[in-house]
Amino acid sequence: MQTTNDHIVRSFTDDLNDLSAKIGKMGGQAEAILVDSTQALIKRDADLGLQAIEADRRVDALDAEVEAAVVRILALRQPMAIDLRVIISALKIAQALERIADHSKNNAKRALVINRAPPMELVKSIVRLSEVAQNMLHGILGAYANNDADTAIHIRDRDEDLDLLYEGYFRECLTYMMEDSRSITSCTHLLFIAKNIERIGDHCTNIAENVYYAVTGDRLGSARPKADPLSAEQ
Amino acid sequence: MADGERFNMEAAEAKVLVRDVNVFYGEKQALFDIDLDIGRNQVTSLIGPSGCGKSTFLRCMNRMNDVIDGCRVEGSIKVDGDEVLDAGIDPVQLRRRVGMVFQKPNPFPKSIYDNVAYGPRIHGLVSSQDDLDELVQTSLERAALWEEVKDRLHQPGTGLSGGQQQRLCIARAVAVRPDVILMDEPCSALDPIATARVEELIEELKKAYSIVIVTHSMQQAARVSQRTAFFHLGVLVEVGVTEQIFTAPRDERTQGYITGRFG
């Protein structure tokens, strides 16, 4: 997130830029883990899966760094106005990115299990879900970097598409399981994977709300698109 | 800024109405078209860089600018509907209603008791010694100083610590039962503990009085006030609920000042 570089105390600007750089780095890594975990499943590539699992640790470490930096800045600088909003948002965005990476890592682990079973057609539909989540994540990281509140709103609205895709996938999996009980283990893993991706969409939505708040000072209303009629059944 | 926003009192009614106030020192204009409401039983803080006019504005409210040669104040300031700037108003009577606490504690070179009793005596607020004793005690209690000085009321006020002297000045201000208390950087000469005591006191005092405080400490403004007004170059740039001013100011100049981006 760009803040103007004209603090009288220049080291304060440096602190904010460092924080922003850490978030950017976390975002890039979370994106890579999401992509790798999906490819591990589609290409039945165990190495990519292991790579994703390993990369998640680096995101956790960055999350801890962001938290420490935020506490330090709050204590030492007593930030106000846009600085305060940017710093609080950084903390919440880092948490969301940590969750995104964690969900992706979980998907990578499940991919390793599924890949030991015979190939299934159903696996390919995960790609569509993952691509929507990847686009949301990529878009919101761009909005964060560019202080772009309009894009943030746009990204938030896209969560509805992902919810609908998840709902469709859920029904598809049920049909498979009813047809062939031997597919239940893999299908259950796939359902969790789809649910994890759906949750990644929710975290992107959270990031979007925080970007919007940091930039404008206003909170987006809670009335956001919601298309997840299954959520009560989970 | 739209009028509706500037006068928005957020549930509190206005104790002081300031309209279209302009102040000149000779040819030089120090304040430009100030409109502001001071809420009843609220603390309003005035912030802004040195020379922005916030102290000048504070001093308009009890006619302290009268004593400055070549100073001219135009416009209207009403306390409970009474025009402060009318030539016919007696500044001494006005200053009973609109009291002031200064940056440096300035007790009279008299006893603690006489410091507090002075105002009630000259304004004839009490008729007997017992009443005066009681008023001195309640005033010192209100200023959270009574417990510390009750055994040495007849020792000089100047012998107290800086923080105690400032609370003595606050006791002196409340002794004449004012409506409004103006505070011009009341904690800038105090250490953090004494500052915290005065801030706690301000919190307590606002139940009975309407308070306007000029402060250079943004954190202090954020801690003690319900509304904050930002002055810059003699203009009231933005006024709003304190939380809004410090988390999401609407004006770029306010943002620049409170985030330390000003040259």
Coordinates of C-alpha atoms in Angstrom, one line a residue:
Chain A
M1 CA 0.0 0.0 0.0
Q2 CA 1.5 3.3 -1.1
T3 CA 1.4 6.1 1.5
T4 CA 2.8 9.4 0.4
N5 CA 6.4 9.7 1.3
D6 CA 6.3 13.0 3.0
H7 CA 6.3 12.3 6.7
I8 CA 8.4 14.9 8.5
V9 CA 10.0 12.0 10.3
R10 CA 11.3 10.0 7.3
S11 CA 12.0 6.8 9.3
F12 CA 8.2 6.6 9.8
T13 CA 7.7 6.5 6.1
D14 CA 10.4 3.8 5.9
D15 CA 8.5 1.8 8.6
L16 CA 5.3 2.0 6.6
N17 CA 7.0 1.1 3.3
D18 CA 8.7 -1.9 5.0
L19 CA 5.3 -3.1 6.3
S20 CA 3.8 -2.7 2.8
A21 CA 6.6 -4.6 1.3
K22 CA 6.1 -7.5 3.7
I23 CA 2.4 -7.7 2.8
G24 CA 3.3 -7.7 -0.9
K25 CA 5.8 -10.5 -0.3
M26 CA 3.2 -12.5 1.7
G27 CA 0.7 -12.0 -1.0
G28 CA 3.0 -13.2 -3.7
Q29 CA 3.8 -16.3 -1.7
A30 CA 0.2 -17.1 -0.9
E31 CA -0.6 -16.8 -4.6
A32 CA 2.1 -19.2 -5.5
I33 CA 1.0 -21.7 -2.9
L34 CA -2.6 -21.6 -4.2
V35 CA -1.4 -22.1 -7.8
D36 CA 1.0 -24.9 -6.8
S37 CA -1.5 -26.8 -4.7
T38 CA -4.0 -26.8 -7.5
Q39 CA -1.4 -27.9 -10.1
A40 CA -0.2 -30.6 -7.7
L41 CA -3.8 -32.0 -7.9
I42 CA -4.4 -31.5 -11.6
K43 CA -1.0 -32.7 -12.8
R44 CA -0.7 -35.3 -10.0
D45 CA 2.6 -33.7 -9.2
A46 CA 3.8 -34.6 -5.7
D47 CA 6.8 -32.3 -5.8
L48 CA 4.6 -29.3 -6.4
G49 CA 2.5 -30.4 -3.4
L50 CA 5.5 -30.7 -1.2
Q51 CA 6.8 -27.3 -2.4
A52 CA 3.4 -25.7 -1.5
I53 CA 3.5 -27.2 2.0
E54 CA 7.0 -26.0 2.6
A55 CA 6.2 -22.5 1.3
D56 CA 3.4 -22.1 3.8
R57 CA 6.0 -21.9 6.6
R58 CA 7.5 -18.8 5.1
V59 CA 4.1 -17.2 5.0
D60 CA 3.6 -18.0 8.7
A61 CA 7.0 -16.4 9.4
L62 CA 6.1 -13.3 7.4
D63 CA 2.8 -13.1 9.3
A64 CA 4.7 -13.0 12.6
E65 CA 7.0 -10.3 11.2
V66 CA 4.0 -8.2 10.2
E67 CA 2.5 -8.5 13.6
A68 CA 5.7 -7.6 15.3
A69 CA 6.1 -4.6 13.0
V70 CA 2.6 -3.4 13.6
V71 CA 2.9 -3.6 17.4
R72 CA 6.2 -1.7 17.2
I73 CA 4.8 1.0 15.0
L74 CA 1.7 1.5 17.2
A75 CA 3.8 1.7 20.3
L76 CA 6.6 4.0 18.9
R77 CA 4.8 6.2 16.4
Q78 CA 1.2 6.5 17.7
P79 CA -0.1 6.7 14.1
M80 CA -3.2 8.7 13.2
A81 CA -5.7 8.9 10.4
I82 CA -4.6 7.2 7.1
D83 CA -1.4 5.9 8.7
L84 CA -3.5 4.2 11.5
R85 CA -5.9 2.7 9.0
V86 CA -3.0 1.4 6.8
I87 CA -1.3 -0.2 9.8
I88 CA -4.5 -1.8 11.2
S89 CA -5.4 -3.0 7.8
A90 CA -1.9 -4.5 7.3
L91 CA -2.4 -6.6 10.4
K92 CA -5.8 -7.9 9.2
I93 CA -4.7 -8.5 5.7
A94 CA -1.6 -10.4 6.9
Q95 CA -3.9 -12.6 8.9
A96 CA -6.1 -13.2 5.9
L97 CA -3.1 -14.1 3.7
E98 CA -1.9 -16.5 6.4
R99 CA -5.3 -18.2 6.3
I100 CA -5.2 -18.3 2.5
A101 CA -1.8 -19.9 2.5
D102 CA -2.9 -22.3 5.2
H103 CA -6.0 -23.4 3.2
S104 CA -3.9 -23.9 0.1
K105 CA -1.3 -25.9 2.1
N106 CA -4.2 -28.1 3.3
N107 CA -5.3 -28.6 -0.3
A108 CA -1.7 -29.6 -1.2
K109 CA -1.8 -32.3 1.5
R110 CA -5.1 -33.6 0.3
A111 CA -3.8 -33.6 -3.3
L112 CA -1.0 -35.9 -2.2
V113 CA -3.6 -38.4 -0.9
I114 CA -5.9 -38.1 -3.9
N115 CA -3.0 -38.6 -6.3
R116 CA -2.5 -42.1 -4.9
A117 CA -6.0 -43.1 -6.0
P118 CA -6.9 -43.7 -9.7
P119 CA -7.4 -40.5 -11.7
M120 CA -10.9 -39.0 -11.6
E121 CA -12.7 -36.7 -14.0
L122 CA -14.1 -34.7 -11.1
V123 CA -10.6 -33.4 -10.2
K124 CA -10.6 -31.1 -13.3
S125 CA -13.6 -29.0 -12.1
I126 CA -11.4 -27.8 -9.2
V127 CA -9.5 -25.8 -11.7
R128 CA -12.4 -23.5 -12.4
L129 CA -12.9 -22.8 -8.7
S130 CA -9.2 -22.3 -8.1
E131 CA -8.9 -19.9 -11.1
V132 CA -11.7 -17.7 -9.7
A133 CA -9.9 -17.6 -6.3
Q134 CA -6.6 -16.9 -8.0
N135 CA -8.0 -14.0 -9.9
M136 CA -9.6 -12.6 -6.8
L137 CA -6.4 -12.9 -4.9
H138 CA -4.3 -11.4 -7.7
G139 CA -6.7 -8.6 -8.2
I140 CA -7.0 -7.7 -4.5
L141 CA -3.2 -7.7 -4.1
G142 CA -3.0 -5.3 -7.0
A143 CA -5.7 -3.1 -5.4
Y144 CA -3.7 -3.1 -2.2
A145 CA -0.5 -2.1 -4.0
N146 CA -2.3 0.7 -5.9
N147 CA -4.6 2.0 -3.1
D148 CA -7.5 1.2 -5.4
A149 CA -10.8 1.2 -3.5
D150 CA -13.0 0.7 -6.7
T151 CA -11.2 -2.5 -7.6
A152 CA -11.6 -3.6 -4.0
I153 CA -15.4 -3.3 -4.3
H154 CA -15.3 -5.2 -7.6
I155 CA -13.3 -8.0 -6.1
R156 CA -15.6 -8.3 -3.2
D157 CA -18.5 -8.7 -5.5
R158 CA -16.8 -11.6 -7.3
D159 CA -17.1 -13.8 -4.2
E160 CA -20.6 -14.6 -5.3
D161 CA -19.3 -16.3 -8.4
L162 CA -17.1 -18.5 -6.3
D163 CA -19.9 -19.4 -3.9
L164 CA -22.1 -20.5 -6.8
L165 CA -19.3 -22.6 -8.3
Y166 CA -18.7 -24.2 -5.0
E167 CA -22.4 -25.0 -4.7
G168 CA -22.4 -26.7 -8.1
Y169 CA -19.3 -28.6 -7.3
F170 CA -20.8 -29.8 -4.0
R171 CA -23.8 -31.3 -6.0
E172 CA -21.5 -32.8 -8.5
C173 CA -19.5 -34.6 -5.8
L174 CA -22.7 -35.9 -4.2
T175 CA -23.7 -37.4 -7.5
Y176 CA -20.3 -39.2 -7.9
M177 CA -20.5 -40.6 -4.4
M178 CA -24.0 -41.9 -4.9
E179 CA -23.0 -43.6 -8.2
D180 CA -19.8 -45.2 -6.9
S181 CA -19.2 -45.7 -3.2
R182 CA -15.5 -46.4 -3.9
S183 CA -15.1 -42.7 -4.8
I184 CA -16.2 -41.5 -1.4
T185 CA -12.7 -41.1 0.1
S186 CA -11.4 -39.0 -2.9
C187 CA -14.7 -37.1 -3.2
T188 CA -14.6 -36.2 0.4
H189 CA -11.1 -34.8 0.0
L190 CA -12.2 -33.0 -3.1
L191 CA -15.1 -31.5 -1.2
F192 CA -12.8 -30.2 1.5
I193 CA -10.5 -28.8 -1.2
A194 CA -13.5 -27.0 -2.9
K195 CA -14.6 -25.7 0.5
N196 CA -11.1 -24.4 1.3
I197 CA -11.1 -22.6 -2.0
E198 CA -14.4 -21.1 -1.2
R199 CA -13.0 -19.9 2.1
I200 CA -10.0 -18.4 0.2
G201 CA -12.6 -16.3 -1.6
D202 CA -14.0 -15.1 1.7
H203 CA -10.6 -14.1 2.9
C204 CA -10.1 -12.2 -0.3
T205 CA -13.3 -10.4 0.5
N206 CA -12.0 -9.5 3.9
I207 CA -8.8 -8.1 2.3
A208 CA -11.0 -6.1 -0.1
E209 CA -12.9 -4.6 2.8
N210 CA -9.7 -3.7 4.6
V211 CA -8.2 -2.1 1.5
Y212 CA -11.4 -0.1 1.0
Y213 CA -11.2 1.1 4.7
A214 CA -7.6 1.9 4.6
V215 CA -8.0 4.0 1.4
T216 CA -11.3 5.7 2.1
G217 CA -11.8 5.7 5.9
D218 CA -15.3 4.3 5.4
R219 CA -16.4 0.8 6.1
L220 CA -18.1 -1.1 3.3
G221 CA -21.6 -2.1 4.4
S222 CA -22.2 -5.7 5.5
A223 CA -24.7 -6.2 2.6
R224 CA -22.5 -8.1 0.3
P225 CA -23.5 -10.6 -2.3
K226 CA -24.0 -14.0 -0.6
A227 CA -24.8 -17.1 -2.6
D228 CA -24.0 -20.0 -0.3
P229 CA -27.2 -21.7 0.5
L230 CA -25.2 -24.8 1.4
S231 CA -23.4 -23.2 4.3
A232 CA -26.1 -24.3 6.8
E233 CA -25.6 -27.9 5.7
Q234 CA -21.8 -28.0 6.2
Chain B
M1 CA -17.5 22.2 4.5
A2 CA -21.3 22.2 4.5
D3 CA -22.9 24.1 7.3
G4 CA -24.8 21.1 8.4
E5 CA -21.6 19.2 8.9
R6 CA -19.8 22.0 10.7
F7 CA -22.6 22.6 13.2
N8 CA -23.4 18.9 13.7
M9 CA -23.4 18.6 17.4
E10 CA -23.8 14.8 17.6
A11 CA -26.6 14.7 20.2
A12 CA -25.1 17.4 22.4
E13 CA -26.7 20.8 22.5
A14 CA -24.6 23.9 21.9
K15 CA -23.4 25.9 24.9
V16 CA -21.5 28.5 22.9
L17 CA -22.4 29.5 19.4
V18 CA -19.6 31.1 17.4
R19 CA -20.6 32.8 14.1
D20 CA -18.5 34.5 11.5
V21 CA -15.7 35.6 13.8
N22 CA -12.9 37.5 12.3
V23 CA -9.9 38.7 14.3
F24 CA -7.3 41.3 13.3
Y25 CA -4.1 42.4 14.9
G26 CA -3.7 45.8 13.3
E27 CA -3.8 45.2 9.6
K28 CA -3.0 41.5 9.9
Q29 CA -6.0 39.2 10.0
A30 CA -5.5 36.3 12.4
L31 CA -8.8 34.5 12.1
F32 CA -11.2 34.2 9.1
D33 CA -14.9 33.6 9.3
I34 CA -14.9 31.1 12.2
D35 CA -18.2 29.2 12.8
L36 CA -18.2 26.7 15.6
D37 CA -20.5 25.2 18.2
I38 CA -19.2 24.3 21.6
G39 CA -21.2 21.5 23.0
R40 CA -22.7 21.6 26.5
N41 CA -20.9 19.2 29.0
Q42 CA -18.5 18.3 26.3
V43 CA -14.8 18.8 25.9
T44 CA -13.9 20.4 22.6
S45 CA -10.3 20.4 21.6
L46 CA -8.6 22.9 19.3
I47 CA -5.6 21.7 17.4
G48 CA -3.3 23.1 14.8
P49 CA 0.2 24.2 14.2
S50 CA 1.7 27.2 16.1
G51 CA 0.3 30.4 14.9
C52 CA -2.8 28.8 13.4
G53 CA -5.1 31.0 15.5
K54 CA -6.4 28.4 18.0
S55 CA -5.2 30.4 21.1
T56 CA -6.4 33.6 19.6
F57 CA -9.8 32.0 19.1
L58 CA -9.8 30.7 22.7
R59 CA -9.1 34.2 24.0
C60 CA -12.0 35.6 22.0
M61 CA -14.4 33.6 24.1
N62 CA -13.7 35.5 27.3
R63 CA -12.5 38.7 25.7
M64 CA -8.9 38.2 26.7
N65 CA -8.0 39.9 23.4
D66 CA -9.4 43.2 24.7
V67 CA -6.1 43.8 26.5
I68 CA -4.0 43.5 23.3
D69 CA -3.4 46.9 21.5
G70 CA -4.8 47.0 18.0
C71 CA -6.7 43.7 18.3
R72 CA -10.1 43.8 16.8
V73 CA -12.7 41.0 17.0
E74 CA -15.8 40.9 14.7
G75 CA -18.7 38.5 14.6
S76 CA -20.8 36.9 17.2
I77 CA -20.0 34.6 20.2
K78 CA -23.0 33.7 22.3
V79 CA -22.8 31.8 25.6
D80 CA -26.3 30.5 26.5
G81 CA -27.7 33.1 24.1
D82 CA -25.8 36.1 25.6
E83 CA -23.5 38.0 23.2
V84 CA -19.9 38.0 24.5
L85 CA -18.6 40.5 22.0
D86 CA -21.1 43.3 22.9
A87 CA -19.3 46.4 24.0
G88 CA -21.7 46.7 27.0
I89 CA -20.6 43.4 28.4
D90 CA -18.4 43.7 31.6
P91 CA -15.3 41.5 30.9
V92 CA -14.9 40.8 34.6
Q93 CA -18.4 39.4 34.8
L94 CA -17.9 37.5 31.6
R95 CA -14.7 35.9 32.8
R96 CA -16.6 34.6 35.8
R97 CA -18.8 32.7 33.4
V98 CA -16.0 31.8 31.1
G99 CA -13.0 30.8 33.1
M100 CA -9.5 30.2 31.9
V101 CA -6.6 27.9 32.8
F102 CA -3.2 28.8 31.3
Q103 CA -0.3 26.9 30.0
K104 CA 1.9 27.7 32.9
P105 CA 0.3 27.3 36.4
N106 CA 0.0 30.8 37.7
P107 CA -1.2 30.7 41.3
F108 CA -1.5 34.1 43.1
P109 CA 1.3 34.7 45.6
K110 CA -1.2 33.9 48.3
S111 CA -2.2 31.0 50.4
I112 CA -3.9 27.9 48.8
Y113 CA -7.1 29.0 50.5
D114 CA -6.9 32.6 49.3
N115 CA -6.2 31.5 45.7
V116 CA -9.5 29.7 45.6
A117 CA -11.4 32.2 47.7
Y118 CA -10.3 35.2 45.7
G119 CA -12.9 34.9 42.9
P120 CA -15.9 34.2 45.1
R121 CA -15.0 37.1 47.3
I122 CA -14.7 39.7 44.6
H123 CA -17.8 38.5 42.8
G124 CA -19.7 38.4 46.1
L125 CA -20.7 34.8 45.6
V126 CA -20.8 33.9 49.3
S127 CA -22.3 35.7 52.3
S128 CA -20.6 34.0 55.3
Q129 CA -17.2 32.6 56.2
D130 CA -18.7 29.1 56.5
D131 CA -20.1 29.3 53.0
L132 CA -16.7 30.4 51.7
D133 CA -15.0 27.6 53.6
E134 CA -17.4 25.2 52.0
L135 CA -16.9 26.6 48.5
V136 CA -13.2 26.4 48.8
Q137 CA -13.4 22.8 49.9
T138 CA -15.8 21.8 47.1
S139 CA -13.7 23.6 44.5
L140 CA -10.6 21.9 45.7
E141 CA -12.4 18.6 45.7
R142 CA -13.6 19.2 42.2
A143 CA -10.1 19.8 41.2
A144 CA -9.0 16.6 42.8
L145 CA -6.6 18.5 45.1
W146 CA -8.4 18.6 48.4
E147 CA -6.9 15.4 49.9
E148 CA -3.4 16.7 49.1
V149 CA -3.8 20.2 50.6
K150 CA -6.5 20.1 53.2
D151 CA -3.9 20.2 56.0
R152 CA -2.0 23.1 54.6
L153 CA -4.6 25.5 53.2
H154 CA -2.8 28.5 54.6
Q155 CA 0.6 27.8 53.0
P156 CA 1.5 29.6 49.8
G157 CA 0.0 28.1 46.6
T158 CA 3.4 28.7 44.9
G159 CA 4.9 26.0 47.2
L160 CA 2.9 23.2 45.5
S161 CA 4.3 21.0 42.7
G162 CA 3.7 22.0 39.1
G163 CA 0.9 19.5 38.7
Q164 CA -0.7 20.6 42.0
Q165 CA -0.4 24.3 41.1
Q166 CA -2.2 23.6 37.8
R167 CA -5.0 21.8 39.7
L168 CA -5.1 24.7 42.1
C169 CA -5.6 27.0 39.1
I170 CA -8.4 24.7 38.0
A171 CA -9.9 24.9 41.5
R172 CA -9.7 28.7 41.3
A173 CA -11.4 28.6 37.9
V174 CA -14.3 26.4 39.1
A175 CA -14.7 28.4 42.4
V176 CA -16.6 31.2 40.7
R177 CA -19.1 28.6 39.2
P178 CA -18.4 29.3 35.5
D179 CA -20.3 27.9 32.6
V180 CA -17.4 27.4 30.3
I181 CA -13.7 26.6 31.2
L182 CA -11.1 27.5 28.6
M183 CA -7.8 25.7 28.9
D184 CA -4.7 26.8 26.9
E185 CA -2.3 23.9 26.8
P186 CA -2.9 23.1 30.5
C187 CA -0.5 20.2 30.6
S188 CA 2.4 21.3 28.5
A189 CA 4.5 22.1 31.6
L190 CA 3.5 18.9 33.4
D191 CA 5.0 15.5 33.6
P192 CA 3.0 12.4 32.4
I193 CA 1.6 11.6 35.8
A194 CA 0.5 15.1 36.5
T195 CA -0.9 15.3 33.0
A196 CA -2.9 12.1 33.6
R197 CA -4.3 13.6 36.8
V198 CA -5.4 16.7 35.0
E199 CA -6.9 14.7 32.1
E200 CA -8.8 12.6 34.6
L201 CA -10.0 15.8 36.2
I202 CA -11.1 17.2 32.8
E203 CA -13.2 14.0 32.3
E204 CA -14.8 14.7 35.7
L205 CA -15.3 18.4 35.1
K206 CA -17.2 18.0 31.9
K207 CA -20.1 16.6 33.8
A208 CA -20.6 20.1 35.2
Y209 CA -19.0 22.4 32.7
S210 CA -18.4 22.9 29.0
I211 CA -14.7 22.8 28.3
V212 CA -12.6 24.0 25.4
I213 CA -8.9 22.9 25.4
V214 CA -6.1 24.0 23.2
T215 CA -3.4 21.4 23.0
H216 CA -0.4 20.6 20.9
S217 CA -0.6 16.9 21.9
M218 CA -2.8 15.1 19.4
Q219 CA -2.9 12.2 21.8
Q220 CA -4.2 14.4 24.5
A221 CA -6.9 15.8 22.2
A222 CA -7.8 12.2 21.3
R223 CA -7.9 11.2 24.9
V224 CA -9.9 14.0 26.5
S225 CA -12.2 15.5 23.9
Q226 CA -15.4 14.5 22.3
R227 CA -15.1 16.9 19.4
T228 CA -12.0 18.2 17.8
A229 CA -11.5 21.3 15.6
F230 CA -8.5 21.8 13.4
F231 CA -7.2 25.3 12.7
H232 CA -4.7 26.2 10.0
L233 CA -3.6 29.7 8.9
G234 CA -6.5 31.3 10.8
V235 CA -9.1 29.1 9.2
L236 CA -11.2 26.5 10.9
V237 CA -10.5 23.7 8.4
E238 CA -12.4 20.8 9.9
V239 CA -14.4 20.0 13.0
G240 CA -15.9 16.7 13.9
V241 CA -16.3 13.9 16.4
T242 CA -12.8 13.3 17.8
E243 CA -12.7 9.7 16.7
Q244 CA -13.6 10.6 13.1
I245 CA -11.0 13.4 13.0
F246 CA -8.2 11.0 14.2
T247 CA -9.2 8.0 12.2
A248 CA -10.7 9.4 9.0
P249 CA -10.3 13.1 8.6
R250 CA -12.1 14.5 5.6
D251 CA -9.7 17.3 4.8
E252 CA -6.2 16.7 3.4
R253 CA -4.8 19.5 5.5
T254 CA -6.1 17.8 8.7
Q255 CA -4.7 14.5 7.6
G256 CA -1.4 16.1 6.8
Y257 CA -1.1 17.7 10.2
I258 CA -2.2 14.8 12.4
T259 CA -0.1 12.3 10.6
G260 CA 3.0 14.5 10.7
R261 CA 3.2 15.4 7.0
F262 CA 3.4 19.2 7.4
G263 CA 6.4 21.3 6.6

